[in-house]
mmCIF file with all atom_site columns, C-alpha atoms in Angstrom:
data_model
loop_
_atom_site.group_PDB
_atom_site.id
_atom_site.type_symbol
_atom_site.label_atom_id
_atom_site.label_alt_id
_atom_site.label_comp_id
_atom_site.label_asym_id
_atom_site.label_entity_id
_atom_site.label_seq_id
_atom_site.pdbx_PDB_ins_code
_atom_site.Cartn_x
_atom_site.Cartn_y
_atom_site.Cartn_z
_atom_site.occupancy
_atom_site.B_iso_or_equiv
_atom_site.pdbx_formal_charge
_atom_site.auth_seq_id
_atom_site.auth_comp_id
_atom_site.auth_asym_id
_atom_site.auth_atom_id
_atom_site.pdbx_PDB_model_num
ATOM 1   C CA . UNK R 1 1   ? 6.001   1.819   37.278   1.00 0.00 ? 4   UNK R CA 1
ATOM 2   C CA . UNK R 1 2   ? 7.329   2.982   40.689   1.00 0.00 ? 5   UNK R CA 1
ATOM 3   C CA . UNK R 1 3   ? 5.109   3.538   43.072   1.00 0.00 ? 6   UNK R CA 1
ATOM 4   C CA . UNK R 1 4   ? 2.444   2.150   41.394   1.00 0.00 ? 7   UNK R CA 1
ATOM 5   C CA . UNK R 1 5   ? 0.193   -0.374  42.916   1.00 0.00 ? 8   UNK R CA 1
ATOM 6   C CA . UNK R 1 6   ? -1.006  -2.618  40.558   1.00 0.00 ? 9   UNK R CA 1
ATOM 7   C CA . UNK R 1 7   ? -4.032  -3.815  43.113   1.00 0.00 ? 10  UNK R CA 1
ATOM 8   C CA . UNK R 1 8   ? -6.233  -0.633  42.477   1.00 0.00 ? 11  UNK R CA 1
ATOM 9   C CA . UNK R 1 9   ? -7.950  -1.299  39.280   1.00 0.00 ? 12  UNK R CA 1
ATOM 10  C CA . UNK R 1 10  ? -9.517  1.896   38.872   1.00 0.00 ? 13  UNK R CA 1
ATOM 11  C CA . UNK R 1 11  ? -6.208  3.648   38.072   1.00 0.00 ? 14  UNK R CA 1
ATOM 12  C CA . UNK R 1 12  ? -5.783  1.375   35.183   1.00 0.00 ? 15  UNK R CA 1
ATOM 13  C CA . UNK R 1 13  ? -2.438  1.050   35.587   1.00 0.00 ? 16  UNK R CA 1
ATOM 14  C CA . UNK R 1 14  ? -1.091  -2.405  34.068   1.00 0.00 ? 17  UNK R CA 1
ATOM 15  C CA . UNK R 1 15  ? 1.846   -3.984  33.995   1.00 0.00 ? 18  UNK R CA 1
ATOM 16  C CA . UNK R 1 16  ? 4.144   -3.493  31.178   1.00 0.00 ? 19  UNK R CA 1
ATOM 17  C CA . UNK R 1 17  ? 6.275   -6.676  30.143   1.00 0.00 ? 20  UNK R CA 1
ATOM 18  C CA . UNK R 1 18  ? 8.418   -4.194  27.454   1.00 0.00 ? 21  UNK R CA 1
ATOM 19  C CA . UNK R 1 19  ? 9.406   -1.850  30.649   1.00 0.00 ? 22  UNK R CA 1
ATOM 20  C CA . UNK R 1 20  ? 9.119   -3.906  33.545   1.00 0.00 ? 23  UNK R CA 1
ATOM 21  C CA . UNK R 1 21  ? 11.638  -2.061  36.113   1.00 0.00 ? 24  UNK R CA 1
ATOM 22  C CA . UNK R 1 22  ? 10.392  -0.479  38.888   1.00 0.00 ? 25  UNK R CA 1
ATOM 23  C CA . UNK R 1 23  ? 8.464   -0.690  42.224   1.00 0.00 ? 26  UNK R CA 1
ATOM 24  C CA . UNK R 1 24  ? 5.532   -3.202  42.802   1.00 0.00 ? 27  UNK R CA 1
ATOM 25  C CA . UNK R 1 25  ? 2.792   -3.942  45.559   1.00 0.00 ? 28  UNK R CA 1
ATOM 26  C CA . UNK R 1 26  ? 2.155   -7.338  45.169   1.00 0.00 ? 29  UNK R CA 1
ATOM 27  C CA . UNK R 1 27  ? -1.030  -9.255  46.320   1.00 0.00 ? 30  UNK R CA 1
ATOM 28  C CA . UNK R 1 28  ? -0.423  -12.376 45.513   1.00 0.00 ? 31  UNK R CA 1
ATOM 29  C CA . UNK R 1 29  ? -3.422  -14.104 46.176   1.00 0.00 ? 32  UNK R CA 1
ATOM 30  C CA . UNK R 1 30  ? -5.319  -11.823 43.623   1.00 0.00 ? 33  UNK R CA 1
ATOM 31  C CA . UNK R 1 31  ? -4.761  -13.834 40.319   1.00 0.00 ? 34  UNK R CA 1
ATOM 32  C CA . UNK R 1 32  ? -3.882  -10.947 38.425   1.00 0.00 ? 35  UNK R CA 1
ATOM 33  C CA . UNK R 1 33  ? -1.172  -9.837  40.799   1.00 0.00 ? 36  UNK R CA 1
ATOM 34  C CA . UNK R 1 34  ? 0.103   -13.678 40.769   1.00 0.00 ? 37  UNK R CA 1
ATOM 35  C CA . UNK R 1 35  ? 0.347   -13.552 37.379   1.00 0.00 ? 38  UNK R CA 1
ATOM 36  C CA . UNK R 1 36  ? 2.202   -10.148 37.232   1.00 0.00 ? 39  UNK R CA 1
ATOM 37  C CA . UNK R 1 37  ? 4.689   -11.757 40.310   1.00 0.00 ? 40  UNK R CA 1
ATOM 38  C CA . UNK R 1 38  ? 5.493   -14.703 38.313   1.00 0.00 ? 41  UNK R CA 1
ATOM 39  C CA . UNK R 1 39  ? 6.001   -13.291 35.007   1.00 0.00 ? 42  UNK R CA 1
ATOM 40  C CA . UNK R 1 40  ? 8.675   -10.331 37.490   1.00 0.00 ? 43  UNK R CA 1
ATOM 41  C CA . UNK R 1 41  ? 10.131  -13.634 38.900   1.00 0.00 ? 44  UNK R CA 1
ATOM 42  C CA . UNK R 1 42  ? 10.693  -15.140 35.328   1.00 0.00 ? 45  UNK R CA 1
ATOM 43  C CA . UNK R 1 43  ? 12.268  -11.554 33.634   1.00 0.00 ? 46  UNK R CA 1
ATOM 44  C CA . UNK R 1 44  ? 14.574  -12.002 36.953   1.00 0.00 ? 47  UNK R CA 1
ATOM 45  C CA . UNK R 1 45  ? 15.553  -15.466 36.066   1.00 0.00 ? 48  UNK R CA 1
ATOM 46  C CA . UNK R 1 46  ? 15.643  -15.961 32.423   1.00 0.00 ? 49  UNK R CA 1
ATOM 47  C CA . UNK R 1 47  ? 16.077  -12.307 31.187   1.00 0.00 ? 50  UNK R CA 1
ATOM 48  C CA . UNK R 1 48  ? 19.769  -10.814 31.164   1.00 0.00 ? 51  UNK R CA 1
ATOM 49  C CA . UNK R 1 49  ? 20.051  -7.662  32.874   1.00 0.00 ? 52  UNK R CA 1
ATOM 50  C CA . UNK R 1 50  ? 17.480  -7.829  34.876   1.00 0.00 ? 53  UNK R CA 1
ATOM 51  C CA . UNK R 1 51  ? 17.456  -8.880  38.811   1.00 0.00 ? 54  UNK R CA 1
ATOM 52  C CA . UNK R 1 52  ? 15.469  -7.904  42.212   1.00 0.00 ? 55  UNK R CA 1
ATOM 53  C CA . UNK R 1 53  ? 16.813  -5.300  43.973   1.00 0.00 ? 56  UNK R CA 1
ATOM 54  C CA . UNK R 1 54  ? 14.618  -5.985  47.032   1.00 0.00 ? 57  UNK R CA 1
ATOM 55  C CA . UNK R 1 55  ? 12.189  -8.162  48.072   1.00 0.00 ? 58  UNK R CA 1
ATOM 56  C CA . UNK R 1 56  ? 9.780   -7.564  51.296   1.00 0.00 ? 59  UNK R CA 1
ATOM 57  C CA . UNK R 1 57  ? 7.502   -10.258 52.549   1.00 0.00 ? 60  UNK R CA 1
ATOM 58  C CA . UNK R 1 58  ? 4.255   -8.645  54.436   1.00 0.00 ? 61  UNK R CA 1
ATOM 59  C CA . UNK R 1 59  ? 0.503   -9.290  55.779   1.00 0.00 ? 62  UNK R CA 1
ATOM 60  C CA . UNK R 1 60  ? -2.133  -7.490  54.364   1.00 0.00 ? 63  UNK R CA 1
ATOM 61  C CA . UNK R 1 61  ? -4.138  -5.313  56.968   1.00 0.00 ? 64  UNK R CA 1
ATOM 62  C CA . UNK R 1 62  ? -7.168  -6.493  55.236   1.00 0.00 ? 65  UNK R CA 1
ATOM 63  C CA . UNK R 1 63  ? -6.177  -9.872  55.403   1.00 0.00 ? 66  UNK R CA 1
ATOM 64  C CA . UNK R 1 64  ? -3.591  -10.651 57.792   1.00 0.00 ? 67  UNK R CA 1
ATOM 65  C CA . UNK R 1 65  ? -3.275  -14.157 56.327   1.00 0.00 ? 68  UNK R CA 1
ATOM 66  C CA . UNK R 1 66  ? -2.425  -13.099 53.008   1.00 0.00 ? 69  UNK R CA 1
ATOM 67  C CA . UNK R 1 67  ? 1.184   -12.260 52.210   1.00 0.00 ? 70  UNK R CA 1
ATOM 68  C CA . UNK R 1 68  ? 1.544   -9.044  50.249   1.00 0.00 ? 71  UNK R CA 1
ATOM 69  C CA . UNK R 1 69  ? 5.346   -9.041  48.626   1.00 0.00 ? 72  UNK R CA 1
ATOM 70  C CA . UNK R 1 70  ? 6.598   -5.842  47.915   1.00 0.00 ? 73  UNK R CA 1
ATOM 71  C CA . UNK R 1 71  ? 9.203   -6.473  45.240   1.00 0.00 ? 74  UNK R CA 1
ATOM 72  C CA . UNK R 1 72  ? 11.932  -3.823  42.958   1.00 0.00 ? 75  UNK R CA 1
ATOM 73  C CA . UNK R 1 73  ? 12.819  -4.935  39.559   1.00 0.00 ? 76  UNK R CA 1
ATOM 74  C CA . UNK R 1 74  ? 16.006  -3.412  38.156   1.00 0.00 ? 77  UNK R CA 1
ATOM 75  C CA . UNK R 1 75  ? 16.638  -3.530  34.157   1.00 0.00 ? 78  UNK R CA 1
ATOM 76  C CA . UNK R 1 76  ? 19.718  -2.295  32.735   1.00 0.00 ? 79  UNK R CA 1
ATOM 77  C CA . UNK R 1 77  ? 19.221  -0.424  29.467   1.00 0.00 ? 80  UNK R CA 1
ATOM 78  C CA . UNK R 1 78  ? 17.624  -1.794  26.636   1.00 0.00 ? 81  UNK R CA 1
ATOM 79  C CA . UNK R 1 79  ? 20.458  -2.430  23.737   1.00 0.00 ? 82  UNK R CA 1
ATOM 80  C CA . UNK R 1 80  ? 17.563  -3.218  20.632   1.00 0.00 ? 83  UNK R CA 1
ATOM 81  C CA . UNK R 1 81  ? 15.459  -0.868  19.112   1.00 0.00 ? 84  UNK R CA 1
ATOM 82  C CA . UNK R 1 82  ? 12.549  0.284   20.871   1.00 0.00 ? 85  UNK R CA 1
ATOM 83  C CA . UNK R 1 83  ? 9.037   -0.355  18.594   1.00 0.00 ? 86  UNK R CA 1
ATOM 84  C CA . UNK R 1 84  ? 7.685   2.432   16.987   1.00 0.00 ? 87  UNK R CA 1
ATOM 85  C CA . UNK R 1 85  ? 4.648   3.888   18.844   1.00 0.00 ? 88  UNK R CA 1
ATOM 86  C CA . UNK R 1 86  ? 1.235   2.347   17.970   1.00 0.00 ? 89  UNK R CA 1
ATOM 87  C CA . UNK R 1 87  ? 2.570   -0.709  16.661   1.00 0.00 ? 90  UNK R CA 1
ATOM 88  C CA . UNK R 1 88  ? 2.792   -3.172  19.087   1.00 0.00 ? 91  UNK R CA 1
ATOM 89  C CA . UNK R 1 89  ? 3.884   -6.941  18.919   1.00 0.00 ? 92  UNK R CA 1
ATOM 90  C CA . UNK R 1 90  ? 3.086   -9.770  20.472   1.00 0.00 ? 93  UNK R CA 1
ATOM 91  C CA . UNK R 1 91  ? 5.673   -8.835  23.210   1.00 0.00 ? 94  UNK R CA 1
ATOM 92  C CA . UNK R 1 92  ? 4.222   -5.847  23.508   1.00 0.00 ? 95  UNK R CA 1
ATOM 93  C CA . UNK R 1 93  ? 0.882   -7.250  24.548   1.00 0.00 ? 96  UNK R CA 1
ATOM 94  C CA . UNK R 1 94  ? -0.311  -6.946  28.269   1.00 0.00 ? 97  UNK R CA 1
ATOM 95  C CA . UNK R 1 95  ? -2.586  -9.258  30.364   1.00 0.00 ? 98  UNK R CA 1
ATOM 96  C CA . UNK R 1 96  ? -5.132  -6.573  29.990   1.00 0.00 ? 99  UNK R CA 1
ATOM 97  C CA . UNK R 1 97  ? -5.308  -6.295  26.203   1.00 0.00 ? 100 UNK R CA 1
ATOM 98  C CA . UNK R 1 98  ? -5.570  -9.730  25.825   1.00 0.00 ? 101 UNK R CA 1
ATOM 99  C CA . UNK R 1 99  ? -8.050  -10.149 28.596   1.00 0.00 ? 102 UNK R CA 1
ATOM 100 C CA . UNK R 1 100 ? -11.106 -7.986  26.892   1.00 0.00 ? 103 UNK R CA 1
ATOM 101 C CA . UNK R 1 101 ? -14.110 -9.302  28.837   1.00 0.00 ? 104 UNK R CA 1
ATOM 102 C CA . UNK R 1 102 ? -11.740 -8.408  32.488   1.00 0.00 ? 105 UNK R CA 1
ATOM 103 C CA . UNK R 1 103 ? -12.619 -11.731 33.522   1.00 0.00 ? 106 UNK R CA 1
ATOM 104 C CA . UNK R 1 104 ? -8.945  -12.656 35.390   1.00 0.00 ? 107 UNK R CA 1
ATOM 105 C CA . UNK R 1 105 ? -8.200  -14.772 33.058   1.00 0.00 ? 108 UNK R CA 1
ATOM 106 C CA . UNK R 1 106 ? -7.068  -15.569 29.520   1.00 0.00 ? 109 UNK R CA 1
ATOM 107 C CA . UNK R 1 107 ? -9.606  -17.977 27.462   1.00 0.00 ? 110 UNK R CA 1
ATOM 108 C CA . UNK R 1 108 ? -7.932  -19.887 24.352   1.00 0.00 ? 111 UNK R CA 1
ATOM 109 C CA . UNK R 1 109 ? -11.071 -17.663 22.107   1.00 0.00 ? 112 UNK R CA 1
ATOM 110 C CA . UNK R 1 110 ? -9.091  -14.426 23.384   1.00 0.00 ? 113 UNK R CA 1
ATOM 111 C CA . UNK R 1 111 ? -5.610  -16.088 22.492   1.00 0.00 ? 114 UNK R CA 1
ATOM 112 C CA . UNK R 1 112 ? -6.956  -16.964 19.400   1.00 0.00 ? 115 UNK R CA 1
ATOM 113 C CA . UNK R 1 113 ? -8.637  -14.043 18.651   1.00 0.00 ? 116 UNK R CA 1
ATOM 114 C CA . UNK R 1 114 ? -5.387  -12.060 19.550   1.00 0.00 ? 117 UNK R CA 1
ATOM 115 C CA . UNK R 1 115 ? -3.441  -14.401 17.117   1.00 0.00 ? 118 UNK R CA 1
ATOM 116 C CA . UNK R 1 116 ? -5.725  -13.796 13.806   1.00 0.00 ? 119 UNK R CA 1
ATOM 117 C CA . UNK R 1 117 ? -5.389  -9.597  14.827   1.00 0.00 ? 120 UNK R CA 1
ATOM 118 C CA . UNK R 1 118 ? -1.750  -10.321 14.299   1.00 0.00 ? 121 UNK R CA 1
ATOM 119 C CA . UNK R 1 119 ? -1.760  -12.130 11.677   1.00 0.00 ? 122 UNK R CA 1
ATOM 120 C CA . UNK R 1 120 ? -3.819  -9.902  9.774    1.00 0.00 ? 123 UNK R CA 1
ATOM 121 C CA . UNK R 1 121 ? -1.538  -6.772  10.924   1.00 0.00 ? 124 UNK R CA 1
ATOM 122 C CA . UNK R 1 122 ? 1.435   -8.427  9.962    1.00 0.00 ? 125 UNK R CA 1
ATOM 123 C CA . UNK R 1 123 ? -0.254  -9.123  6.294    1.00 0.00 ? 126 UNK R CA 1
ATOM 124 C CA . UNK R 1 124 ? -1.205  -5.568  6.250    1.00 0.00 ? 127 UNK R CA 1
ATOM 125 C CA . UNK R 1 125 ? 1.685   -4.604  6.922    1.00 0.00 ? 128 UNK R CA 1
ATOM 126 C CA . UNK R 1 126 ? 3.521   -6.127  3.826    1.00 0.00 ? 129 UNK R CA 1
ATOM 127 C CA . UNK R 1 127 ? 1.094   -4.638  1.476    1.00 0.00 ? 130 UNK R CA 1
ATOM 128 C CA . UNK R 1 128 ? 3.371   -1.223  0.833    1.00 0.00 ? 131 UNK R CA 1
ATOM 129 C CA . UNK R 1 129 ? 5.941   -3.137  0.661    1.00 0.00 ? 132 UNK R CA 1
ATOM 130 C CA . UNK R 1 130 ? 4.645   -5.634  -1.847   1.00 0.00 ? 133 UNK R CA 1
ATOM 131 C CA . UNK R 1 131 ? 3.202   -2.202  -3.909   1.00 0.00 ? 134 UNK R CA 1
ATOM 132 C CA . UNK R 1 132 ? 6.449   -0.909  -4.242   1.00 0.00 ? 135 UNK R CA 1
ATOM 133 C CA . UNK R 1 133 ? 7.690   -4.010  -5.283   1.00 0.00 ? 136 UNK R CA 1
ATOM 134 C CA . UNK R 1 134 ? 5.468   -4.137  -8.144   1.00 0.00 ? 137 UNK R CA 1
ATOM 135 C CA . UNK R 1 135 ? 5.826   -0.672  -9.336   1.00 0.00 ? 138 UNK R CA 1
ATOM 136 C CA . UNK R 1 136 ? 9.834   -1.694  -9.445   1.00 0.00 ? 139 UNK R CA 1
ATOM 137 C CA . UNK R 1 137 ? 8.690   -4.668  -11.462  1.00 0.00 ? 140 UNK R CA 1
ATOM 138 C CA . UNK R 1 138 ? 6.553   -2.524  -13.743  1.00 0.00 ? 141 UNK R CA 1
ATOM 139 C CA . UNK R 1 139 ? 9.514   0.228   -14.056  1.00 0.00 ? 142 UNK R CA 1
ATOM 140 C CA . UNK R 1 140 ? 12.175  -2.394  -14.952  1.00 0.00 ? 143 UNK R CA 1
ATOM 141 C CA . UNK R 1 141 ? 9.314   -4.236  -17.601  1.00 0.00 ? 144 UNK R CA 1
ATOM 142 C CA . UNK R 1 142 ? 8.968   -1.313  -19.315  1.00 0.00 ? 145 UNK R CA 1
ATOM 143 C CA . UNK R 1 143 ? 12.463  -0.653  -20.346  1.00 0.00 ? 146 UNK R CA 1
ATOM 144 C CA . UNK R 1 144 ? 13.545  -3.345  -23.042  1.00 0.00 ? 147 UNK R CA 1
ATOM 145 C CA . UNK R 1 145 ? 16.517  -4.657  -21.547  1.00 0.00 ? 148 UNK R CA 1
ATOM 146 C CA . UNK R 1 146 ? 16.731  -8.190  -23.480  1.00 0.00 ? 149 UNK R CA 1
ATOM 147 C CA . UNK R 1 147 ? 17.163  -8.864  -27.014  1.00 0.00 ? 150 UNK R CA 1
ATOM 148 C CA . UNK R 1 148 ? 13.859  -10.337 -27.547  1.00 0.00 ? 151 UNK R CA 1
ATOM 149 C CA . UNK R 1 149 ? 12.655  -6.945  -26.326  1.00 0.00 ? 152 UNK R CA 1
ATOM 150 C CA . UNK R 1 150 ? 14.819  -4.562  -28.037  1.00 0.00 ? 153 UNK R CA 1
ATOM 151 C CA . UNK R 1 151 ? 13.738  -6.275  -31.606  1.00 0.00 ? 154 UNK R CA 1
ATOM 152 C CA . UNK R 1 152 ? 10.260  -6.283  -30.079  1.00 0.00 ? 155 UNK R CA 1
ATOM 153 C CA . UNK R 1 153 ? 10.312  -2.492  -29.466  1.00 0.00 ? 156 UNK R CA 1
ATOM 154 C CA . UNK R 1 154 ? 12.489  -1.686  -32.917  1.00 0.00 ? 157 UNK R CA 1
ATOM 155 C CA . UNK R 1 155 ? 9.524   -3.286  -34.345  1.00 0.00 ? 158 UNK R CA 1
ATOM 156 C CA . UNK R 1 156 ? 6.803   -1.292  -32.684  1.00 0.00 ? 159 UNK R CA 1
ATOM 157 C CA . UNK R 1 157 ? 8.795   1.857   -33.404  1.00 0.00 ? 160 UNK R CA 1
ATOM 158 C CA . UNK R 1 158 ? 8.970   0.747   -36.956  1.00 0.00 ? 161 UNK R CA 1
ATOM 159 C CA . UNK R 1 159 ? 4.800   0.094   -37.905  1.00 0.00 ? 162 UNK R CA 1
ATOM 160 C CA . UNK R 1 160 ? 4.589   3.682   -36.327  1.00 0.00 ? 163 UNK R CA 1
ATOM 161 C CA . UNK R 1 161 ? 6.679   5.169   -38.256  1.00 0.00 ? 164 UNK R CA 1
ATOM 162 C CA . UNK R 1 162 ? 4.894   3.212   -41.080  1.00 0.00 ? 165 UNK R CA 1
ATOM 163 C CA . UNK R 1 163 ? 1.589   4.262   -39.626  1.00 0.00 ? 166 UNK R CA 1
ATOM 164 C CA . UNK R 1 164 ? 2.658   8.228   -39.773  1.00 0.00 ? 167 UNK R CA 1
ATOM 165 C CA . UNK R 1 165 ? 4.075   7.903   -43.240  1.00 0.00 ? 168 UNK R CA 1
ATOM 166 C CA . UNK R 1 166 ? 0.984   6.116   -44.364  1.00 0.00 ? 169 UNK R CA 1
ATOM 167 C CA . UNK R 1 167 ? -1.145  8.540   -43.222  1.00 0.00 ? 170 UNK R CA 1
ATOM 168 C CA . UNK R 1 168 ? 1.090   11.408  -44.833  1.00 0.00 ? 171 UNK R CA 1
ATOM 169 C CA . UNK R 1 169 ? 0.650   9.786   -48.213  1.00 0.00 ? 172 UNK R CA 1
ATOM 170 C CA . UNK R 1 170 ? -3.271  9.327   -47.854  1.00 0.00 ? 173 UNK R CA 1
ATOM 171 C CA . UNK R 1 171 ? -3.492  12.820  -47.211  1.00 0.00 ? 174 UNK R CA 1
ATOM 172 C CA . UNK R 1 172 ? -1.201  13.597  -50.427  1.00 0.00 ? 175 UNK R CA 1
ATOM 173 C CA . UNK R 1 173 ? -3.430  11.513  -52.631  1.00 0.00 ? 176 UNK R CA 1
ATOM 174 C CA . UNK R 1 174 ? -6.552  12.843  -51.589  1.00 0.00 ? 177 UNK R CA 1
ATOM 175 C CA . UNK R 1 175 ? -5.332  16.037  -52.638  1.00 0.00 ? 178 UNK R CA 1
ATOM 176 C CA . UNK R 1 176 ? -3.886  15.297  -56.093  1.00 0.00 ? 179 UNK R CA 1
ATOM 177 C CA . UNK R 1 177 ? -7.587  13.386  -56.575  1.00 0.00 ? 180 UNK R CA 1
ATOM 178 C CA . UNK R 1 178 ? -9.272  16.751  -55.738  1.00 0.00 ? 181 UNK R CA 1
ATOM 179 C CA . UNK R 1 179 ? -6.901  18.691  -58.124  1.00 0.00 ? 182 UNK R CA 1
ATOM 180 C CA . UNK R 1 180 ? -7.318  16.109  -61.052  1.00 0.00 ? 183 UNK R CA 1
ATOM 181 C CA . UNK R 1 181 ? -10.730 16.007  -59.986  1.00 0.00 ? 184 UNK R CA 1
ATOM 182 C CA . UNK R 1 182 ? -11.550 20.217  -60.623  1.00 0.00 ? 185 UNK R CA 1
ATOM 183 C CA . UNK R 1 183 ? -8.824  20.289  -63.844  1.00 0.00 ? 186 UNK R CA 1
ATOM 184 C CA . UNK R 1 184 ? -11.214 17.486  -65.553  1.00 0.00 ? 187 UNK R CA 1
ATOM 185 C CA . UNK R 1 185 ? -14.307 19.427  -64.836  1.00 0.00 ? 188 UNK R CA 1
ATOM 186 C CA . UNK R 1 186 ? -12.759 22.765  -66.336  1.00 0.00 ? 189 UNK R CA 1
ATOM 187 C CA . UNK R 1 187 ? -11.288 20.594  -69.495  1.00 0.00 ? 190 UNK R CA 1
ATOM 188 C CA . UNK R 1 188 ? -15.550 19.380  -69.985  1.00 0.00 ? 191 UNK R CA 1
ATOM 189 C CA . UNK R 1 189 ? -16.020 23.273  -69.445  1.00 0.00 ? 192 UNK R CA 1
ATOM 190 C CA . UNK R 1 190 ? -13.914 24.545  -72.227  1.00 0.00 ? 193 UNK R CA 1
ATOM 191 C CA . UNK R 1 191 ? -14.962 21.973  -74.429  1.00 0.00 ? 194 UNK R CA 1
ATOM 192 C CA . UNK R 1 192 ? -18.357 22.395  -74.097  1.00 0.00 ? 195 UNK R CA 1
ATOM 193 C CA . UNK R 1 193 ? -17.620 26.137  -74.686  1.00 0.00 ? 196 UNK R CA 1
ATOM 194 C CA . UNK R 1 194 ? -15.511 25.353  -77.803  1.00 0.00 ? 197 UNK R CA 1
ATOM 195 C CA . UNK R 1 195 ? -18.585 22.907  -79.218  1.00 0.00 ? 198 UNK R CA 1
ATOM 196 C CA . UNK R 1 196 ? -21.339 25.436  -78.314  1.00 0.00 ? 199 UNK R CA 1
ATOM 197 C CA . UNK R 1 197 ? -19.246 27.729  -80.362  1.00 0.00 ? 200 UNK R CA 1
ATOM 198 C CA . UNK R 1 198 ? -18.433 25.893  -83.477  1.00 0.00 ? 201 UNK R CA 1
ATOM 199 C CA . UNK R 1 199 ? -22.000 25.411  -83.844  1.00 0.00 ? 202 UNK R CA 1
ATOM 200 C CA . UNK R 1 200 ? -23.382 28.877  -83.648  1.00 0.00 ? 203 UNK R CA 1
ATOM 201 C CA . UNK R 1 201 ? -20.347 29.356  -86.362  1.00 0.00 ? 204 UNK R CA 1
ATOM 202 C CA . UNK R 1 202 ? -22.152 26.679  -88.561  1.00 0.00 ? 205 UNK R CA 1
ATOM 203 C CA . UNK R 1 203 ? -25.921 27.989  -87.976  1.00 0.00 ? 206 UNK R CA 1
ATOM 204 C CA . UNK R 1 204 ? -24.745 31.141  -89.141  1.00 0.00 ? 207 UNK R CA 1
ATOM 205 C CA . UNK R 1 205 ? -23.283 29.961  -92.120  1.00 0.00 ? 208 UNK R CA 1
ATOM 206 C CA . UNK R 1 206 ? -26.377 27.922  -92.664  1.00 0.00 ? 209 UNK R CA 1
ATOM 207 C CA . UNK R 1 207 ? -28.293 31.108  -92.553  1.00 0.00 ? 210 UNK R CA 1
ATOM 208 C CA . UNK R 1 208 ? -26.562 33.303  -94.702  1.00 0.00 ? 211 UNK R CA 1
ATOM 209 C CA . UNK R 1 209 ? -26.629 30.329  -97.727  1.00 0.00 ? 212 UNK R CA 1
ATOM 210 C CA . UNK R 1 210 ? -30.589 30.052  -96.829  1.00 0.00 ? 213 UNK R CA 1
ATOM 211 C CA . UNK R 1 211 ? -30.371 33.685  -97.264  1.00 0.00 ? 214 UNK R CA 1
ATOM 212 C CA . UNK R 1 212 ? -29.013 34.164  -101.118 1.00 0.00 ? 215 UNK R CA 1
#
């Protein structure tokens, strides 16, 4: 952030922990500028690559008592992977998002309340992951791939094929019942003819004896 001075709030212009080279105007008397010196002072000591290229010492016109320290952080390149956009971690958190009433300072309900967020993001997260998982799971399940399951699937393959040949014979009888059914009602038919005959055959006979 060179050339950026981190005293004039209304530019809302905080200081980035993830990308922290560049030039600073220091007031160190202001808490949040104390804070942002110490954590600079801490990258320089603790973090490799990074180191102050200059440091200035200077009063404050507004208050000549006050020492303003202008200080130049240089970082080398960074060697990991940068985060993806919109995703941030807990590195990536600033002072500012984790101070969200802008009182100065960080109160254990913010930390706390920053912590669960996390949490649940991280949970979140995992549940793609876990869904693909389980459609693997289900994939692999459904192809028998033990011998428990192959005779388990022979055997389902085998009462359908039952099932479809029971079926076909059903069918098969239900038509030969319907066929012996209509050739035993024509058999009554022609014997009914052949009796209603024979007997007008004997009441003519009986007629023509009545007759001589």
């Amino acid at each position: 952030m060179k050339g950026c001075n981190l005293n004039e709030r209304s530019q809302a212009k905080v200081f980035d922990p993830m990308e922290p080279g560049g030039d600073y105007m220091l007031d160190c008397a202001d808490p949040y500028d104390n804070m942002i010196a110490t954590e600079l002072l801490r990258l320089a000591t603790l973090k490799k690559g990074c180191f102050f290229a200059k440091l200035d010492a200077k009063p404050s016109r507004d208050a000549p008592k006050k020492l303003t320290q202008s200080i130049k952080l240089v970082r080398k390149e960074a060697t990991r992977p940068v985060p993806a956009k919109g995703a941030k971690t807990l590195l990536d958190l600033t002072f500012h998002d984790i101070d969200t009433n802008d009182a100065g300072v960080i109160t254990l309900a913010e930390l706390h309340g920053v912590l669960d967020c996390r949490k649940y993001a991280d949970v979140a997260a995992q549940v793609p992951i876990l869904e693909a998982a389980v459609q693997s799971l289900e994939s692999r399940l459904s192809v028998p791939n033990t011998p428990s399951m192959l005779q388990y699937h022979a055997l389902e393959m085998q009462i359908h094929t039952l099932t479809q040949k029971h079926a076909i014979r059903e069918t098969e009888l239900h038509v030969l019942l319907q066929n012996a059914t209509q050739s035993s009602k024509m058999e009554v038919m022609q014997l009914k003819q052949r009796h209603e005959q024979a007997m007008a055959v004997k009441r003519a006979e009986i007629a023509s004896f009545q007759a001589q």
